[in-house]
Amino acid sequence: VHQDVDGAEPSRGRIDGTPITVKVYGRDASEGRLLESVWRLLWYRDRTSQFIVGRHHQVEHEAFLTLLAARSGVPVPAILTAGATTAGDAILVVSDPEAVEDATLAADDATLDQLWTMLEQLHTCGLAHRRIDPTRLGRRGDGDIVLRDWGAATVAAPPDLRLHDQAQLLVTTALLAGSEGALAAMQRSLSDDEITALLPHLQETALGRTLRRHLNRADLDLDELRAGAAALTTGDEPELVQLRRVSWGSVLRLA
C-alpha cells in the first residue's frame, strides 16, 4: 500500500468479506501535511495550498469531502467510521474497493467514458480531487468505477485545478488503456475548446507524485500524448503554463 504525501498510513483488510481501508493519521501526518503546504506555496504557483493543522482536522477534511462528493453523485467509497485511538491518532475507515491496476480491466470504451462522466460530475459540484491516478481507482461489486482517497481534494476549485484533474485523468487512462484509447475517450467527453484549454496543463508538474512514478515506469511519452491531443483540435501545441514559481535552473542562476 502506498503512503500518501499527507503522511497517513493506510492498511487494507476485510470485514465479512468486504474490503476496507483504515487510514491512521499520526503526529507525522499533520507535520508532513503542513510542510507539504509550505513547500507548495513556495515552489509552485498554487493558490489553494491547504493549511490543515492537526491530524483530527485532516480526517474531518477527508471525510467531509468524501461525503460531499457522494452527495453530488460521484461514486466514492462508503465511510464506515472516523475517530481517535487511545494514543491520540486520528483514524478513518472506509469500505474501499481494490485498486484497478489491470490494463485490460479499464480498456473498454464504456469504462473510460464512465471515468470522464465521473470527473464532470465532480467538477460540476465545484470539487477537485487533485490526486487522480491508477491507485485511486476502485471497482464496486456491480462493476462501477469509484474514485478513492479524498485527502487532498478541495471545494470551490478554481479552473486550473479542474484542468489538472483532467490532465491527470488523461494520463491515468493512457496508462490503463493506451494512448489511442485514452485520447478517443477524451475526445468523446470534451469539446475542442475544452481540449485546447487542457493542453497547456498536460505536463509533469500538474501530475501527482504517484502518477509521476507510474508515468516514469511505463512506456508512455507525455510529449507524444500532448501532441496526439493537440492533433484532435488545431494540431498546434500551445505553450505550457508556468506552474512553478521557481525552477532548478533559476536556483542555479541565482547561486
PDB file of N, CA, C and O in Angstrom, residues 1 10-22 80 93-99 139-141 148:
ATOM      1  N   VAL A   1       0.854  -1.198   0.000  1.00  0.00           N
ATOM      2  CA  VAL A   1       0.000   0.000   0.000  1.00  0.00           C
ATOM      3  C   VAL A   1       0.881   1.236   0.000  1.00  0.00           C
ATOM      4  O   VAL A   1       1.824   1.326   0.786  1.00  0.00           O
ATOM      5  N   PRO A  10      -2.081   3.974   5.412  1.00  0.00           N
ATOM      6  CA  PRO A  10      -3.251   3.145   5.144  1.00  0.00           C
ATOM      7  C   PRO A  10      -2.940   1.656   5.281  1.00  0.00           C
ATOM      8  O   PRO A  10      -1.850   1.195   4.942  1.00  0.00           O
ATOM      9  N   SER A  11      -3.899   0.914   5.786  1.00  0.00           N
ATOM     10  CA  SER A  11      -3.814  -0.538   5.859  1.00  0.00           C
ATOM     11  C   SER A  11      -5.113  -1.110   5.306  1.00  0.00           C
ATOM     12  O   SER A  11      -6.194  -0.545   5.527  1.00  0.00           O
ATOM     13  N   ARG A  12      -4.996  -2.213   4.594  1.00  0.00           N
ATOM     14  CA  ARG A  12      -6.169  -2.822   3.984  1.00  0.00           C
ATOM     15  C   ARG A  12      -6.476  -4.149   4.649  1.00  0.00           C
ATOM     16  O   ARG A  12      -5.600  -4.867   5.102  1.00  0.00           O
ATOM     17  N   GLY A  13      -7.763  -4.460   4.683  1.00  0.00           N
ATOM     18  CA  GLY A  13      -8.213  -5.725   5.247  1.00  0.00           C
ATOM     19  C   GLY A  13      -9.624  -6.011   4.791  1.00  0.00           C
ATOM     20  O   GLY A  13     -10.130  -5.405   3.849  1.00  0.00           O
ATOM     21  N   ARG A  14     -10.290  -6.942   5.483  1.00  0.00           N
ATOM     22  CA  ARG A  14     -11.664  -7.303   5.136  1.00  0.00           C
ATOM     23  C   ARG A  14     -12.485  -7.501   6.411  1.00  0.00           C
ATOM     24  O   ARG A  14     -11.974  -7.990   7.417  1.00  0.00           O
ATOM     25  N   ILE A  15     -13.742  -7.109   6.321  1.00  0.00           N
ATOM     26  CA  ILE A  15     -14.728  -7.381   7.367  1.00  0.00           C
ATOM     27  C   ILE A  15     -15.890  -8.109   6.709  1.00  0.00           C
ATOM     28  O   ILE A  15     -16.563  -7.542   5.837  1.00  0.00           O
ATOM     29  N   ASP A  16     -16.100  -9.358   7.097  1.00  0.00           N
ATOM     30  CA  ASP A  16     -17.148 -10.187   6.491  1.00  0.00           C
ATOM     31  C   ASP A  16     -17.027 -10.221   4.969  1.00  0.00           C
ATOM     32  O   ASP A  16     -18.031 -10.159   4.245  1.00  0.00           O
ATOM     33  N   GLY A  17     -15.787 -10.273   4.487  1.00  0.00           N
ATOM     34  CA  GLY A  17     -15.552 -10.356   3.056  1.00  0.00           C
ATOM     35  C   GLY A  17     -15.542  -9.034   2.330  1.00  0.00           C
ATOM     36  O   GLY A  17     -15.243  -8.983   1.138  1.00  0.00           O
ATOM     37  N   THR A  18     -15.860  -7.928   3.022  1.00  0.00           N
ATOM     38  CA  THR A  18     -15.891  -6.607   2.397  1.00  0.00           C
ATOM     39  C   THR A  18     -14.538  -5.935   2.542  1.00  0.00           C
ATOM     40  O   THR A  18     -14.043  -5.796   3.666  1.00  0.00           O
ATOM     41  N   PRO A  19     -13.915  -5.500   1.447  1.00  0.00           N
ATOM     42  CA  PRO A  19     -12.620  -4.822   1.556  1.00  0.00           C
ATOM     43  C   PRO A  19     -12.768  -3.481   2.288  1.00  0.00           C
ATOM     44  O   PRO A  19     -13.686  -2.711   2.013  1.00  0.00           O
ATOM     45  N   ILE A  20     -11.880  -3.213   3.229  1.00  0.00           N
ATOM     46  CA  ILE A  20     -11.874  -1.929   3.933  1.00  0.00           C
ATOM     47  C   ILE A  20     -10.459  -1.370   3.935  1.00  0.00           C
ATOM     48  O   ILE A  20      -9.482  -2.099   3.750  1.00  0.00           O
ATOM     49  N   THR A  21     -10.383  -0.061   4.104  1.00  0.00           N
ATOM     50  CA  THR A  21      -9.098   0.606   4.290  1.00  0.00           C
ATOM     51  C   THR A  21      -9.168   1.436   5.557  1.00  0.00           C
ATOM     52  O   THR A  21     -10.127   2.174   5.767  1.00  0.00           O
ATOM     53  N   VAL A  22      -8.158   1.290   6.395  1.00  0.00           N
ATOM     54  CA  VAL A  22      -8.038   2.085   7.609  1.00  0.00           C
ATOM     55  C   VAL A  22      -6.858   3.014   7.436  1.00  0.00           C
ATOM     56  O   VAL A  22      -5.729   2.575   7.233  1.00  0.00           O
ATOM     57  N   LEU A  80     -17.217   4.254   6.836  1.00  0.00           N
ATOM     58  CA  LEU A  80     -17.765   3.412   7.890  1.00  0.00           C
ATOM     59  C   LEU A  80     -17.696   4.102   9.250  1.00  0.00           C
ATOM     60  O   LEU A  80     -18.663   4.089  10.009  1.00  0.00           O
ATOM     61  N   VAL A  93     -12.041   5.002   8.510  1.00  0.00           N
ATOM     62  CA  VAL A  93     -12.283   3.653   7.993  1.00  0.00           C
ATOM     63  C   VAL A  93     -13.317   3.748   6.880  1.00  0.00           C
ATOM     64  O   VAL A  93     -14.411   4.301   7.080  1.00  0.00           O
ATOM     65  N   VAL A  94     -12.967   3.231   5.706  1.00  0.00           N
ATOM     66  CA  VAL A  94     -13.887   3.245   4.572  1.00  0.00           C
ATOM     67  C   VAL A  94     -13.999   1.843   3.995  1.00  0.00           C
ATOM     68  O   VAL A  94     -13.081   1.022   4.120  1.00  0.00           O
ATOM     69  N   SER A  95     -15.150   1.575   3.400  1.00  0.00           N
ATOM     70  CA  SER A  95     -15.333   0.358   2.623  1.00  0.00           C
ATOM     71  C   SER A  95     -14.760   0.621   1.255  1.00  0.00           C
ATOM     72  O   SER A  95     -15.365   1.317   0.433  1.00  0.00           O
ATOM     73  N   ASP A  96     -13.571   0.095   1.009  1.00  0.00           N
ATOM     74  CA  ASP A  96     -12.742   0.557  -0.099  1.00  0.00           C
ATOM     75  C   ASP A  96     -12.493  -0.560  -1.098  1.00  0.00           C
ATOM     76  O   ASP A  96     -11.835  -1.549  -0.766  1.00  0.00           O
ATOM     77  N   PRO A  97     -13.003  -0.443  -2.341  1.00  0.00           N
ATOM     78  CA  PRO A  97     -12.723  -1.473  -3.339  1.00  0.00           C
ATOM     79  C   PRO A  97     -11.236  -1.587  -3.634  1.00  0.00           C
ATOM     80  O   PRO A  97     -10.470  -0.662  -3.406  1.00  0.00           O
ATOM     81  N   GLU A  98     -10.876  -2.730  -4.154  1.00  0.00           N
ATOM     82  CA  GLU A  98      -9.476  -2.950  -4.505  1.00  0.00           C
ATOM     83  C   GLU A  98      -9.066  -2.013  -5.638  1.00  0.00           C
ATOM     84  O   GLU A  98      -9.873  -1.572  -6.449  1.00  0.00           O
ATOM     85  N   ALA A  99      -7.768  -1.701  -5.723  1.00  0.00           N
ATOM     86  CA  ALA A  99      -7.257  -0.822  -6.776  1.00  0.00           C
ATOM     87  C   ALA A  99      -7.376  -1.493  -8.135  1.00  0.00           C
ATOM     88  O   ALA A  99      -7.233  -2.698  -8.269  1.00  0.00           O
ATOM     89  N   ARG A 139     -13.183  -0.587  -8.035  1.00  0.00           N
ATOM     90  CA  ARG A 139     -14.361  -1.100  -8.729  1.00  0.00           C
ATOM     91  C   ARG A 139     -15.307  -1.747  -7.726  1.00  0.00           C
ATOM     92  O   ARG A 139     -14.902  -2.562  -6.904  1.00  0.00           O
ATOM     93  N   ARG A 140     -16.571  -1.334  -7.779  1.00  0.00           N
ATOM     94  CA  ARG A 140     -17.592  -1.917  -6.924  1.00  0.00           C
ATOM     95  C   ARG A 140     -17.976  -3.308  -7.412  1.00  0.00           C
ATOM     96  O   ARG A 140     -17.626  -3.726  -8.509  1.00  0.00           O
ATOM     97  N   GLY A 141     -18.735  -3.980  -6.575  1.00  0.00           N
ATOM     98  CA  GLY A 141     -19.210  -5.295  -6.975  1.00  0.00           C
ATOM     99  C   GLY A 141     -20.103  -5.273  -8.193  1.00  0.00           C
ATOM    100  O   GLY A 141     -20.183  -6.249  -8.946  1.00  0.00           O
ATOM    101  N   ARG A 148     -11.266   7.069  -5.179  1.00  0.00           N
ATOM    102  CA  ARG A 148     -10.927   6.938  -3.769  1.00  0.00           C
ATOM    103  C   ARG A 148     -10.000   8.050  -3.306  1.00  0.00           C
ATOM    104  O   ARG A 148      -9.469   8.804  -4.106  1.00  0.00           O
TER     105      ARG A 148
END
